[in-house]
Each structure stands twice: as C-alpha cells, then as structure tokens.
C-alpha cells in the first residue's frame, strides 16, 4: 500500500490587526485554500474502494464524485479550526481537489507555529479522539476481492504540514512534498486446504483479530483498537471453492493494530456443510515483528485441516432423556433453585441404572426432536472419550498437572490415547466460574486393552475445557480440535484461543440431581434430602469433580442403595465415522 502524495497551494491571509490585540482576543481569519491532491497508484483515500489488479491490491475512485476530508488548523497543539470539507474527484479518478475559503475566529499567539492537519477516513469526533466506523459488523458480509469486484475499506490517512509565509507574505506549507500517511494495516488473507477434501468457504470467525472499532488521535498519530468480546462470525460476499491447494481469491482486511503475540488472536475459516467440530484452522502472518509499520500490507495464510475422527463431544446429546422416554428435554427456563422448571411428567426423567441400561445400551433409538438420528447409551470407552479427570490428592484438591493414558471409543475409532490435565486453581479445587483443561488424543506407545491399539500420531488431538457454571448452572464442557497446531501442553490451553475456533463444540451437563424412591424404575421428582444440589448431588460419589469421580466413568453406575435413581441419561449419536 503506497502513500498518497499531495501537491498543495495555500493562501493563508491573517486579518490586519495589532499584534498585541491579536494575542489577547480572538480574531477573524480567512484561509484561502486551493489544494490539488494527486493520488499515487496503489494508494488509498477516505473509505475508498479496493480491488485486485494483476494480483496486486489497488485503490479505485470510480463512482465517487467527492471525498470528505477533515481539515484542521492548529497553532502548535492548540486546535483553532476543524470541519469536514468535500474534495472533488477529478474526471480521471486520479486526484482530489479542494478550493474553498475557510473562515474561523481564534486567538493566535505565534503565527509562525501554525500547522494544517487533514484526515481522510470515515470518522466522527474531535481530531484527538476520532471514532472510526468499522468496516466489519457481525453478520455483515466481508467482500471477496477480484479483478472486477471492489470493496470499501475504511483506511485512515493523516497529512500534517507546518505553515509559513512565502515571499508574497501569504501562508503556505513549508515543505514542497505533502504526504497523506496511512495508518493501521492491510492484511491479505490467503487460504490453503489441507483437509484432503474439496471445501467451500462461506465465512470467517474472528477472535481478537478483526476489530470492533478504533479510535484515532490525529495529532499524536496513534490508533487504539476496540475488540469484540468472544468469537464473531462474518460471512463472505460469495462462496470460495478450494480443492486441496491454495485459492486464487483473497480476502483483504484492515486492522488498526496487529497483535505481536500469535496466541492472543485467532482467525478461522467456515466451510459449507462441514462435519461438526472436525475442521480447524492454523493462521500465520508471513512476517512477524514487534513493530508493525503503519500503512504496510501484510500477508497472512490460513490453512484448513480436518481430524480423521469426529469431535467426540459433538456426539453427546444436548440434554437428558425425559420421563416419558420419548425425547430429550428442552428447558429454556431451567433454574437450579426452582424444581418446577425441571421436575414433572414432561421434564427430566430419573431412572434406575439397571432399567435404563437394559433398554438403551444395546439398541439404537430415534427421538422426535432429532428425527432419524440414532442414539444409544454410551459404554465406558465412549464416556472416556469426553471425560478426563485430574488426580485427586486430598478432599477437594486435585493435582495441578496429570499425565495419563486411557482407552477411548469414538464411533468406529478405538484407540489407547495419551492425555494431560491442567488445573490452574491455586487452591486446587474447582469453584463456580473456574475451569480446568485437558489436551487429549495424543500419541502413545502403549496399548491398554485388546482392540484399542496405541494412537501413533497427534493428528487427532482435541482440547477440552471444563467450567463449573455459576448459580448451579451445571458443568460446561467445550471441545475443540487441535491436531497439528503448535500446542504441546494442557497448560497452554488456559491462555489459548483454540476454544473460540469454528470447530469448537459445547455441551452443558446440568445439575438435575437424583431421585430416591422405593422400588420403581423411574421417577419425576428430585430428592432434596440428598444435599444442596452441587456437583455432589448430580453424579459425584466424592462430591467434587462430579462427572469424573464415579466408578469407571460409568455415569449410571449403581450405588449402595437400590432406591437411588439418576437423571444422567445422556446419549451418544450413532454415526459411521
């Protein structure tokens, strides 16, 4: 992105007055401005359009008869005048021209310290605090560039020139070359497909890369970015089809600043009809530096990968089986403290372990809400695929880091895999709002069970985050594909953006509790005598990390009492891959 060069001719006539009076009270001034701006090839102006020309990013002024320029007169850092003026675009679309008289009233202490600051960019506010309108809003399209299709990007430019008297006594810029300097960075995003399948890209997801907005200080020449909270989705203006090679189409983004820490942001590709939770992206800026230069175009490459196995959490049902055994419950008004929101004949079912195992373990079942999708009660190895426990070293305390191996099953995939847990809590127990992390499905040399051969690669790694929700909201599990990403430990997941990726899948295990009844196979009411309803009254025998504490991860395991019923009947989806 080249700079915009301006050829300026200015007449700045000061009203005739006594110098002492001029310094004491505001005077009327007239700035006769005759300015022609020549736009260099490849440069940009206020919210101008961009397109590709022979593979290079170039501006276009076509269809824009005028451009608005914020014109400011300063004495040193003291603002005397500020207003937007329309500059005419020349017929050939290569220059801008402004020919206006500017009148203002101000106190000028030192006429030799006058300066002109002009800003190109779609912004509002004062020159020291200009709010730039965003080129990207969630849900709005990101334009795909081409040789024939242009896109508007709000790139701010600043010109700052000192004024002085010429031989005729008029005020003109002191320097011969006048330059509008661009601020922020253009990023050209190239896409590579390493999924071994044809894919169609329909959008981007961004976490801390595409900015929500920016504030520009025209005098200090600084940009401050404002970020969105969490992950945001931006559809593309048209679909991009990519075989297992690079696409010849690009997406050009403007960002106010580029993060220097690659782990602090994430930009993902969204693929059409993609299997849930299996695709993930690796983004890399081709040039990284602690000091990115304003106005430079930087290249980024996003490589799309696909795990060989399904995201294991994507197979888990959204909620538990209802009392009638006809469907999964859907409780939008669930409140842990209000039993009526989840107890009743049409709500959560509480079942005896032997009863529910006998009906749903061996056979596949369909339910109205999910149509023809088949479900079954998970076996031990399937529960192992999503439940990884840190080692307990004392009541309410767990090891900070644990390295383990376990036999898992995800559909037809059976393997012995390595995993590592990380609990960042200093007191080692999990409180509401806190999380622990697991990096799983790693390679190992150990075969733990017959038919569960050792996993020999890291291509199918997944990251898990387990968060204890506030107010009895349950245990929130998020699983994201990691695969070949540069993540080597579970501790790195605590500060990683991997859980904001487009492949992340989330499930919530709510604390519906247990029922206690004499001899029946199922019930509709939670037994409140079993404690306060924390993780302990859900499925935890020891009362702490509930979903990971019971015997062998067998979630509907029998306890000592024959009259204990459980609400933990969650199902796995039956698929072929």
GROMACS .gro file of N, CA and C in nm, residues 6 12 89 120 336 341 384 551:
model
   24
    6UNK      N    1   0.037   1.462  -0.216
    6UNK     CA    2  -0.047   1.577  -0.244
    6UNK      C    3   0.038   1.695  -0.288
   12UNK      N    4  -0.298   3.182   0.308
   12UNK     CA    5  -0.348   3.197   0.444
   12UNK      C    6  -0.333   3.343   0.483
   89UNK      N    7  -1.336   1.481  -0.683
   89UNK     CA    8  -1.257   1.379  -0.751
   89UNK      C    9  -1.245   1.418  -0.898
  120UNK      N   10  -0.823   1.180   0.613
  120UNK     CA   11  -0.910   1.102   0.525
  120UNK      C   12  -0.953   0.977   0.602
  336UNK      N   13  -3.182  -2.381   3.861
  336UNK     CA   14  -3.144  -2.488   3.953
  336UNK      C   15  -3.222  -2.483   4.083
  341UNK      N   16  -3.903  -2.606   3.729
  341UNK     CA   17  -3.853  -2.583   3.593
  341UNK      C   18  -3.794  -2.710   3.532
  384UNK      N   19  -1.524  -4.237   2.829
  384UNK     CA   20  -1.383  -4.199   2.840
  384UNK      C   21  -1.343  -4.097   2.735
  551UNK      N   22  -1.728  -4.439   3.968
  551UNK     CA   23  -1.654  -4.558   3.932
  551UNK      C   24  -1.646  -4.576   3.781
   0.00000   0.00000   0.00000
